[in-house]
Structures are given as C-alpha cells and as structure tokens.
Amino acid sequence: MSRHFAIVPAAGSGSRMGAERPKQYLMLAGKPLLWHALATLCAVTRIEQVCVVLSPEDEWWAAFDWILPGDKLRVLRVGGATRAESVTNALQRLEGEVRADDWMLVHDAARACLDVAQVDALIDTLAEDEIGGLLAQPVADTLKRANVDVRVAATISREAMWQAQTPQMFRHGLLLRALTMAQGVTDEAGAVEALGLAPRLVAADATNFKVTYPQDLALAEIILRARGKT
Ligand code: C5P
C-alpha cells in the first residue's frame, strides 16, 4: 500500500503582497497564514507526515507556536530559489525514507482555506491512478488576453479550461524525475506534463484560492470564520 506525505513549500518571499514579512507569516485569523494549511493537512488521517519547506535563512518560523494534531509536522530547511527547486530539494531529502510509489501531496502554503474533505476527495479519486493529478476548478469567467496597452487583444474560449490549485498529488519517483528534467514550470503537474503524461483534474471549489494580494487576507478570514475555524 502506498503511503501519503504532504510537502508544503513555504520558502517564497510573497513579494506581490508588499508586506513587511514573508506572506506565509502574515497573521490570518489569529495564526500565521502558513499554520492553516499545515493544520488541515495534519488532520487528514491518511497523511503520515507533513513536511514544511523553509528557506535556510528563514528567521520567522521560530517566533510562532506550531503545535498541531498528530505529531506529523516536520521542518525541512531546504528551500531553493524557485518553488520547483524547493519541492525538488524536499523530495531529494525524503529519498531513502519513502518508496518510489508513495504519494506526495504538494500544497501551496498560501492556500490557507483548504479543507480536509477536498484532500480526501483528491486521495480517493487518485487512489488507483497511474499518473496522479491535482485539485482544480473549471473556469467560470470569460477570459481575455491583454496587449501591452492593457487592452483586449483576444477573447479566449473558457471551454475545457481549468484553474490549477493544490494539493498536486504524484508518486515520489515520478515527481522527482519530472522536476529534475523540467525547466521553468510553475507547478508539479507542469513538470509531469512535460514527460508526456496527462495528470487527472479533480474538481475543487473557489474557497481553495491562493492568498496573493492584501485584499485576499480578508476573504480568507471570512471563509475560515464561517467554518468556525477561528
Ligand atoms: O509565489 P507563489 O505564491 O506562487 O508561491 C507558491 C508557493 O511556493 C508558496 O507557498 C511559496 O512560499 C512557495 N515558494 C517556495 N520557494 C520559492 C518560491 C516560492 O517554497 N523559492
């Protein structure tokens, strides 16, 4: 039986937030932003270990309390220059401890409103899958491509378009091979696609959005409070 491990890259600077500290340490509903995704992943029964990937220079982590259910949390100070590098370094660190067919669920630190049911749905759907896949949401809005003057250059059909979210779930051996070979990918699925494979899309909802801009914090707080999580 394959086991499940979570990897949460949290070594970014979150520059689009324009804040005085890295985005993952901004306060959200009384906790650092990063705490919420870690708490959800630790609460997923089938996940054995939750590895958070920090920058080796991170000076914020120690300032907070990270007591989470299940004693599953593990800190890997192996963050790299890009998200792909941070994940690759974590996968290399886990080599020898995990099997090539163990599942890795890679989740953005900034998707704070992930809930256990969505992770369970991903694990259930992909249990027998040859390749793996990701949470994603069918695009509802009409899409426009902008020109340099910020005017509409084209309208793009939204048919069959999905917005990629995380967790993205692939087996350790495949994911490490894919990320080692891929150039310039912004998610794990992109690396797997570059091998000519087609990851499965598992429908999620808009609450699993990535906190990116300052106004996103208020929305995330409303969602967490509505769930009674704060
Ligand atoms: O910047 P963005 O929000 O796309 O980053 C996605 C995730 O990757 C975040 O959780 C961020 O902390 C992480 N990341 C990382 N190492 C980097 C850059 C981003 O772990 N060098």
mmCIF file of C-alpha atoms and ligand atoms in Angstrom:
data_model
loop_
_atom_site.group_PDB
_atom_site.id
_atom_site.type_symbol
_atom_site.label_atom_id
_atom_site.label_comp_id
_atom_site.label_asym_id
_atom_site.label_seq_id
_atom_site.Cartn_x
_atom_site.Cartn_y
_atom_site.Cartn_z
ATOM 1 C CA MET A 1 0.000 0.000 0.000
ATOM 2 C CA SER A 2 1.358 3.409 -0.959
ATOM 3 C CA ARG A 3 1.644 5.917 1.867
ATOM 4 C CA HIS A 4 0.806 9.620 1.673
ATOM 5 C CA PHE A 5 3.135 12.510 2.545
ATOM 6 C CA ALA A 6 2.442 16.241 2.289
ATOM 7 C CA ILE A 7 5.070 18.750 1.170
ATOM 8 C CA VAL A 8 4.328 22.430 1.761
ATOM 9 C CA PRO A 9 6.811 24.757 0.037
ATOM 10 C CA ALA A 10 6.977 27.913 2.147
ATOM 11 C CA ALA A 11 10.286 29.416 1.126
ATOM 12 C CA GLY A 12 8.923 32.245 -1.008
ATOM 13 C CA SER A 13 9.090 35.937 -0.226
ATOM 14 C CA GLY A 14 5.492 36.721 -1.269
ATOM 15 C CA SER A 15 6.571 39.965 -2.934
ATOM 16 C CA ARG A 16 3.145 40.616 -4.536
ATOM 17 C CA MET A 17 1.776 41.092 -1.035
ATOM 18 C CA GLY A 18 4.099 44.060 -0.457
ATOM 19 C CA ALA A 19 4.219 43.290 3.279
ATOM 20 C CA GLU A 20 6.944 43.748 5.881
ATOM 21 C CA ARG A 21 7.372 39.991 6.309
ATOM 22 C CA PRO A 22 7.085 36.924 4.037
ATOM 23 C CA LYS A 23 3.454 36.211 3.139
ATOM 24 C CA GLN A 24 3.378 32.850 4.918
ATOM 25 C CA TYR A 25 3.903 34.618 8.248
ATOM 26 C CA LEU A 26 1.232 37.297 7.887
ATOM 27 C CA MET A 27 -1.447 36.900 10.537
ATOM 28 C CA LEU A 28 -4.727 35.336 9.441
ATOM 29 C CA ALA A 29 -7.478 34.623 11.969
ATOM 30 C CA GLY A 30 -5.008 34.804 14.853
ATOM 31 C CA LYS A 31 -2.370 32.479 13.346
ATOM 32 C CA PRO A 32 0.362 32.783 10.724
ATOM 33 C CA LEU A 33 -1.079 32.178 7.241
ATOM 34 C CA LEU A 34 1.019 29.010 6.862
ATOM 35 C CA TRP A 35 -0.465 27.465 10.016
ATOM 36 C CA HIS A 36 -3.887 26.936 8.441
ATOM 37 C CA ALA A 37 -2.773 24.723 5.534
ATOM 38 C CA LEU A 38 -0.483 22.745 7.849
ATOM 39 C CA ALA A 39 -3.336 22.212 10.323
ATOM 40 C CA THR A 40 -5.637 20.902 7.591
ATOM 41 C CA LEU A 41 -3.010 18.530 6.178
ATOM 42 C CA CYS A 42 -2.138 17.232 9.667
ATOM 43 C CA ALA A 43 -5.845 16.485 10.189
ATOM 44 C CA VAL A 44 -6.050 14.243 7.087
ATOM 45 C CA THR A 45 -5.976 10.731 8.542
ATOM 46 C CA ARG A 46 -4.193 9.117 5.590
ATOM 47 C CA ILE A 47 -1.325 11.629 5.526
ATOM 48 C CA GLU A 48 1.586 10.254 7.587
ATOM 49 C CA GLN A 49 3.897 13.240 7.597
ATOM 50 C CA VAL A 50 3.580 16.923 6.710
ATOM 51 C CA CYS A 51 6.906 18.404 5.569
ATOM 52 C CA VAL A 52 7.119 22.185 5.528
ATOM 53 C CA VAL A 53 9.934 23.514 3.332
ATOM 54 C CA LEU A 54 11.549 26.682 4.686
ATOM 55 C CA SER A 55 14.316 28.866 3.380
ATOM 56 C CA PRO A 56 17.623 28.072 5.175
ATOM 57 C CA GLU A 57 17.670 31.796 6.102
ATOM 58 C CA ASP A 58 14.120 31.819 7.497
ATOM 59 C CA GLU A 59 14.065 33.776 10.766
ATOM 60 C CA TRP A 60 10.300 33.829 11.277
ATOM 61 C CA TRP A 61 9.377 30.193 11.894
ATOM 62 C CA ALA A 62 10.746 30.075 15.459
ATOM 63 C CA ALA A 63 8.642 33.071 16.509
ATOM 64 C CA PHE A 64 5.366 31.090 16.419
ATOM 65 C CA ASP A 65 3.783 28.081 18.058
ATOM 66 C CA TRP A 66 3.352 25.131 15.652
ATOM 67 C CA ILE A 67 1.676 22.541 17.875
ATOM 68 C CA LEU A 68 -0.582 20.622 15.504
ATOM 69 C CA PRO A 69 -2.610 17.412 15.744
ATOM 70 C CA GLY A 70 -0.990 14.028 15.213
ATOM 71 C CA ASP A 71 2.700 14.897 15.689
ATOM 72 C CA LYS A 72 3.118 14.747 11.907
ATOM 73 C CA LEU A 73 4.886 18.011 11.268
ATOM 74 C CA ARG A 74 8.491 18.015 10.035
ATOM 75 C CA VAL A 75 10.586 21.056 9.132
ATOM 76 C CA LEU A 76 12.946 20.858 6.137
ATOM 77 C CA ARG A 77 15.171 23.912 5.757
ATOM 78 C CA VAL A 78 15.981 23.162 2.123
ATOM 79 C CA GLY A 79 14.070 25.913 0.274
ATOM 80 C CA GLY A 80 15.528 26.985 -3.074
ATOM 81 C CA ALA A 81 15.362 29.936 -5.448
ATOM 82 C CA THR A 82 12.082 28.813 -7.017
ATOM 83 C CA ARG A 83 9.090 26.839 -5.872
ATOM 84 C CA ALA A 84 10.153 23.927 -8.131
ATOM 85 C CA GLU A 85 13.609 23.960 -6.536
ATOM 86 C CA SER A 86 12.137 23.972 -3.019
ATOM 87 C CA VAL A 87 9.959 20.949 -3.841
ATOM 88 C CA THR A 88 12.806 19.120 -5.623
ATOM 89 C CA ASN A 89 15.114 19.635 -2.626
ATOM 90 C CA ALA A 90 12.436 18.263 -0.287
ATOM 91 C CA LEU A 91 11.878 15.211 -2.488
ATOM 92 C CA GLN A 92 15.622 14.555 -2.513
ATOM 93 C CA ARG A 93 15.735 14.877 1.275
ATOM 94 C CA LEU A 94 12.972 12.252 1.568
ATOM 95 C CA GLU A 95 14.735 9.774 -0.757
ATOM 96 C CA GLY A 96 15.628 6.609 1.136
ATOM 97 C CA GLU A 97 12.835 7.198 3.680
ATOM 98 C CA VAL A 98 9.941 6.911 1.267
ATOM 99 C CA ARG A 99 9.253 4.442 -1.523
ATOM 100 C CA ALA A 100 9.144 5.456 -5.185
ATOM 101 C CA ASP A 101 5.410 4.697 -5.298
ATOM 102 C CA ASP A 102 4.494 6.663 -2.140
ATOM 103 C CA TRP A 103 2.225 9.624 -2.871
ATOM 104 C CA MET A 104 3.470 13.185 -2.358
ATOM 105 C CA LEU A 105 0.798 15.865 -1.925
ATOM 106 C CA VAL A 106 2.413 19.218 -2.690
ATOM 107 C CA HIS A 107 0.412 22.148 -1.353
ATOM 108 C CA ASP A 108 0.957 25.934 -1.501
ATOM 109 C CA ALA A 109 1.471 27.474 1.919
ATOM 110 C CA ALA A 110 -0.728 30.332 0.740
ATOM 111 C CA ARG A 111 -3.857 28.208 0.118
ATOM 112 C CA ALA A 112 -4.990 28.641 3.702
ATOM 113 C CA CYS A 113 -8.641 27.643 3.212
ATOM 114 C CA LEU A 114 -8.002 24.082 2.051
ATOM 115 C CA ASP A 115 -10.324 21.712 3.889
ATOM 116 C CA VAL A 116 -9.967 18.061 4.838
ATOM 117 C CA ALA A 117 -12.865 16.954 2.600
ATOM 118 C CA GLN A 118 -11.123 18.308 -0.506
ATOM 119 C CA VAL A 119 -7.895 16.469 0.321
ATOM 120 C CA ASP A 120 -9.832 13.252 0.998
ATOM 121 C CA ALA A 121 -11.593 13.616 -2.379
ATOM 122 C CA LEU A 122 -8.231 14.016 -4.127
ATOM 123 C CA ILE A 123 -6.761 10.947 -2.393
ATOM 124 C CA ASP A 124 -9.873 8.846 -3.098
ATOM 125 C CA THR A 125 -10.082 9.843 -6.771
ATOM 126 C CA LEU A 126 -6.400 9.166 -7.467
ATOM 127 C CA ALA A 127 -6.019 6.014 -5.385
ATOM 128 C CA GLU A 128 -5.726 3.719 -8.432
ATOM 129 C CA ASP A 129 -4.419 6.337 -10.860
ATOM 130 C CA GLU A 130 -1.311 5.567 -12.910
ATOM 131 C CA ILE A 131 -0.149 9.181 -13.077
ATOM 132 C CA GLY A 132 -1.654 11.330 -10.321
ATOM 133 C CA GLY A 133 -3.373 14.684 -10.511
ATOM 134 C CA LEU A 134 -4.420 17.892 -8.839
ATOM 135 C CA LEU A 135 -7.282 19.863 -7.395
ATOM 136 C CA ALA A 136 -8.574 22.375 -9.929
ATOM 137 C CA GLN A 137 -11.629 24.435 -10.732
ATOM 138 C CA PRO A 138 -13.395 24.796 -14.091
ATOM 139 C CA VAL A 139 -13.078 28.415 -15.276
ATOM 140 C CA ALA A 140 -16.362 30.322 -14.907
ATOM 141 C CA ASP A 141 -15.364 33.732 -16.268
ATOM 142 C CA THR A 142 -14.774 34.738 -19.872
ATOM 143 C CA LEU A 143 -11.009 35.040 -20.414
ATOM 144 C CA LYS A 144 -9.245 37.971 -22.115
ATOM 145 C CA ARG A 145 -5.652 38.174 -23.294
ATOM 146 C CA ALA A 146 -4.227 41.698 -22.787
ATOM 147 C CA ASN A 147 -1.890 43.597 -25.101
ATOM 148 C CA VAL A 148 0.912 45.896 -23.845
ATOM 149 C CA ASP A 149 -1.565 48.818 -23.525
ATOM 150 C CA VAL A 150 -3.741 46.719 -21.212
ATOM 151 C CA ARG A 151 -6.431 46.474 -23.878
ATOM 152 C CA VAL A 152 -8.093 43.287 -25.010
ATOM 153 C CA ALA A 153 -6.071 41.538 -27.671
ATOM 154 C CA ALA A 154 -8.227 38.415 -27.753
ATOM 155 C CA THR A 155 -11.053 36.566 -26.068
ATOM 156 C CA ILE A 156 -10.105 33.015 -25.189
ATOM 157 C CA SER A 157 -12.699 30.273 -25.011
ATOM 158 C CA ARG A 158 -13.192 29.091 -21.447
ATOM 159 C CA GLU A 159 -14.439 25.720 -22.646
ATOM 160 C CA ALA A 160 -12.392 22.943 -21.060
ATOM 161 C CA MET A 161 -10.259 25.493 -19.174
ATOM 162 C CA TRP A 162 -9.446 24.775 -15.529
ATOM 163 C CA GLN A 163 -7.574 26.771 -12.906
ATOM 164 C CA ALA A 164 -4.903 24.648 -11.274
ATOM 165 C CA GLN A 165 -4.893 24.550 -7.478
ATOM 166 C CA THR A 166 -3.048 22.414 -4.960
ATOM 167 C CA PRO A 167 -2.551 19.847 -3.477
ATOM 168 C CA GLN A 168 -0.996 18.265 -6.535
ATOM 169 C CA MET A 169 -0.513 14.562 -5.917
ATOM 170 C CA PHE A 170 2.116 12.434 -7.647
ATOM 171 C CA ARG A 171 4.274 9.470 -6.688
ATOM 172 C CA HIS A 172 7.717 10.283 -5.296
ATOM 173 C CA GLY A 173 9.705 8.587 -8.070
ATOM 174 C CA LEU A 174 7.751 10.128 -10.934
ATOM 175 C CA LEU A 175 7.645 13.606 -9.414
ATOM 176 C CA LEU A 176 11.357 13.758 -8.654
ATOM 177 C CA ARG A 177 12.175 12.581 -12.173
ATOM 178 C CA ALA A 178 9.761 15.103 -13.700
ATOM 179 C CA LEU A 179 11.023 18.081 -11.683
ATOM 180 C CA THR A 180 14.661 17.172 -12.311
ATOM 181 C CA MET A 181 14.057 17.245 -16.070
ATOM 182 C CA ALA A 182 11.617 20.154 -16.347
ATOM 183 C CA GLN A 183 12.610 23.793 -16.919
ATOM 184 C CA GLY A 184 10.605 26.804 -15.807
ATOM 185 C CA VAL A 185 7.471 25.021 -14.608
ATOM 186 C CA THR A 186 5.258 26.775 -12.040
ATOM 187 C CA ASP A 187 3.581 23.658 -10.692
ATOM 188 C CA GLU A 188 4.233 19.935 -10.275
ATOM 189 C CA ALA A 189 1.634 18.988 -12.899
ATOM 190 C CA GLY A 190 3.535 21.105 -15.455
ATOM 191 C CA ALA A 191 6.651 19.035 -14.850
ATOM 192 C CA VAL A 192 4.720 15.762 -15.185
ATOM 193 C CA GLU A 193 3.040 17.027 -18.380
ATOM 194 C CA ALA A 194 6.489 17.742 -19.832
ATOM 195 C CA LEU A 195 7.118 13.982 -19.638
ATOM 196 C CA GLY A 196 4.138 13.496 -21.976
ATOM 197 C CA LEU A 197 1.771 12.365 -19.207
ATOM 198 C CA ALA A 198 -1.734 13.719 -18.525
ATOM 199 C CA PRO A 199 -2.476 14.383 -14.826
ATOM 200 C CA ARG A 200 -6.089 13.961 -13.683
ATOM 201 C CA LEU A 201 -8.104 17.099 -12.808
ATOM 202 C CA VAL A 202 -10.143 16.699 -9.602
ATOM 203 C CA ALA A 203 -12.858 19.334 -9.178
ATOM 204 C CA ALA A 204 -12.476 21.575 -6.140
ATOM 205 C CA ASP A 205 -14.072 24.894 -5.285
ATOM 206 C CA ALA A 206 -13.079 28.543 -5.185
ATOM 207 C CA THR A 207 -12.521 28.593 -1.418
ATOM 208 C CA ASN A 208 -9.167 26.883 -2.065
ATOM 209 C CA PHE A 209 -7.735 30.077 -3.569
ATOM 210 C CA LYS A 210 -4.160 31.306 -3.148
ATOM 211 C CA VAL A 211 -3.771 34.293 -0.857
ATOM 212 C CA THR A 212 -1.716 36.557 -3.115
ATOM 213 C CA TYR A 213 -2.773 40.204 -2.696
ATOM 214 C CA PRO A 214 -3.533 42.147 0.525
ATOM 215 C CA GLN A 215 -7.321 42.034 -0.013
ATOM 216 C CA ASP A 216 -7.189 38.212 -0.173
ATOM 217 C CA LEU A 217 -6.441 38.026 3.557
ATOM 218 C CA ALA A 218 -9.846 39.474 4.471
ATOM 219 C CA LEU A 219 -11.638 36.972 2.225
ATOM 220 C CA ALA A 220 -9.695 34.041 3.685
ATOM 221 C CA GLU A 221 -10.578 35.213 7.181
ATOM 222 C CA ILE A 222 -14.304 35.315 6.329
ATOM 223 C CA ILE A 223 -14.152 31.745 4.964
ATOM 224 C CA LEU A 224 -12.272 30.388 8.000
ATOM 225 C CA ARG A 225 -14.601 32.156 10.445
ATOM 226 C CA ALA A 226 -17.681 30.845 8.614
ATOM 227 C CA ARG A 227 -16.326 27.322 9.131
ATOM 228 C CA GLY A 228 -15.856 28.027 12.834
ATOM 229 C CA LYS A 229 -12.106 27.502 12.480
ATOM 230 C CA THR A 230 -11.086 30.583 14.428
HETATM 231 O O1 C5P B 1 4.791 32.889 -5.143
HETATM 232 P P1 C5P B 1 3.732 31.832 -5.134
HETATM 233 O O2 C5P B 1 2.546 32.222 -4.278
HETATM 234 O O3 C5P B 1 3.351 31.331 -6.482
HETATM 235 O O4 C5P B 1 4.421 30.597 -4.384
HETATM 236 C C1 C5P B 1 3.746 29.359 -4.266
HETATM 237 C C2 C5P B 1 4.322 28.582 -3.095
HETATM 238 O O5 C5P B 1 5.690 28.243 -3.321
HETATM 239 C C3 C5P B 1 4.293 29.392 -1.797
HETATM 240 O O6 C5P B 1 3.860 28.516 -0.780
HETATM 241 C C4 C5P B 1 5.734 29.836 -1.626
HETATM 242 O O7 C5P B 1 6.132 30.042 -0.282
HETATM 243 C C5 C5P B 1 6.492 28.662 -2.239
HETATM 244 N N1 C5P B 1 7.838 29.016 -2.724
HETATM 245 C C6 C5P B 1 8.945 28.305 -2.245
HETATM 246 N N2 C5P B 1 10.218 28.631 -2.656
HETATM 247 C C7 C5P B 1 10.414 29.656 -3.505
HETATM 248 C C8 C5P B 1 9.288 30.389 -4.031
HETATM 249 C C9 C5P B 1 8.012 30.018 -3.621
HETATM 250 O O8 C5P B 1 8.796 27.388 -1.418
HETATM 251 N N3 C5P B 1 11.637 29.982 -3.836
#
